[in-house]
Coordinates of C-alpha atoms in Angstrom, one line a residue:
M246 CA 162.3 29.8 109.7
E247 CA 161.1 33.2 108.7
L248 CA 158.5 34.3 106.2
R249 CA 161.2 35.6 103.9
H250 CA 162.5 32.1 103.6
L251 CA 159.2 30.9 102.4
R252 CA 158.9 33.8 99.9
Y253 CA 162.4 33.1 98.7
F254 CA 161.6 29.4 98.2
V255 CA 158.4 30.2 96.3
A256 CA 160.3 32.6 94.0
V257 CA 163.0 30.1 93.3
A258 CA 160.4 27.4 92.5
A259 CA 158.6 29.7 90.2
E260 CA 161.7 30.8 88.3
G261 CA 163.3 27.4 88.3
S262 CA 166.6 29.1 88.9
L263 CA 168.4 30.6 91.9
T264 CA 170.1 33.2 89.7
N265 CA 166.9 34.3 88.0
A266 CA 164.9 34.4 91.2
A267 CA 167.6 36.5 92.9
E268 CA 167.8 39.0 90.0
R269 CA 164.3 39.2 88.7
R270 CA 162.0 38.7 91.7
L271 CA 164.0 39.2 94.9
H272 CA 166.7 41.8 93.9
T273 CA 169.3 40.1 96.0
A274 CA 172.6 38.4 95.5
Q275 CA 172.5 34.8 94.3
P276 CA 175.0 33.5 96.9
S277 CA 172.9 35.0 99.7
L278 CA 169.7 33.4 98.3
G279 CA 171.5 30.1 98.0
R280 CA 172.4 30.2 101.7
Q281 CA 168.8 31.1 102.7
I282 CA 167.5 28.1 100.7
R283 CA 170.1 25.8 102.2
D284 CA 168.9 26.9 105.6
L285 CA 165.5 25.5 104.8
E286 CA 166.9 22.2 103.7
V287 CA 167.5 20.8 107.2
G288 CA 168.1 17.1 106.5
V289 CA 165.8 17.0 103.5
P290 CA 166.8 18.4 100.0
L291 CA 164.0 20.5 98.6
L292 CA 165.8 21.3 95.3
E293 CA 167.8 19.3 92.8
R294 CA 170.5 21.7 91.5
G295 CA 171.7 21.3 87.9
A296 CA 173.6 23.2 85.2
R297 CA 170.3 24.5 83.8
G298 CA 168.6 25.6 87.1
V299 CA 166.8 23.8 89.8
A300 CA 164.0 21.3 90.0
L301 CA 161.8 20.5 93.0
T302 CA 162.3 17.2 94.8
A303 CA 159.2 15.4 96.0
A304 CA 159.8 17.0 99.4
G305 CA 160.2 20.3 97.7
R306 CA 156.8 20.0 95.9
T307 CA 155.1 19.3 99.2
F308 CA 157.0 22.1 101.0
L309 CA 156.0 24.5 98.1
D310 CA 152.3 23.7 98.7
H311 CA 152.6 24.4 102.4
A312 CA 154.7 27.5 101.9
R313 CA 152.2 29.0 99.5
L314 CA 149.4 28.2 101.9
A315 CA 151.2 29.8 104.8
L316 CA 151.9 33.0 102.8
L317 CA 148.3 33.2 101.7
Q318 CA 147.2 32.9 105.3
V319 CA 149.6 35.6 106.5
D320 CA 148.4 37.9 103.7
A321 CA 144.8 37.3 104.6
V322 CA 145.5 38.3 108.2
A323 CA 147.8 41.2 107.4
K324 CA 145.6 42.9 104.7
P325 CA 142.6 43.8 107.0
H326 CA 144.9 44.9 109.7
A327 CA 146.9 47.1 107.3
A328 CA 143.6 48.6 106.0
R329 CA 142.4 49.5 109.5
H330 CA 145.8 50.9 110.4
S331 CA 146.0 53.1 107.3
R332 CA 142.5 54.5 108.0
R333 CA 143.6 55.5 111.5
S334 CA 146.7 57.2 110.4
A335 CA 144.9 59.4 107.8
P336 CA 141.8 60.8 109.4
S337 CA 139.3 62.4 107.1
R338 CA 138.3 66.0 107.6
S339 CA 135.1 67.7 106.8
A340 CA 134.3 71.4 106.6
F341 CA 131.0 73.1 106.4
L342 CA 130.6 76.5 104.7
P343 CA 127.9 78.8 105.9
A344 CA 124.9 79.1 103.6
R345 CA 124.5 82.3 101.7
N346 CA 121.1 84.0 102.0

């Protein structure tokens, strides 16, 4: 499982539709997104698929809570690191002009 799988699942849960999540949030093809979601469903269905979209199963609701928490934790670790990295890559420069008498 990769972080993108978690992001995909959270997007599908928020949209209630594989098609809408693929088009509006993820900018990817729906069949590809469907495969990614099926990869998460190892022995336990997370979504109930219907003509009008998807609904979370009980396992899907539990997984959604854990996926959101995991993504928040990753973001919490990544943001300070990214801020430190960006400061190093763009050093500030100062110049002093001689005073006029």
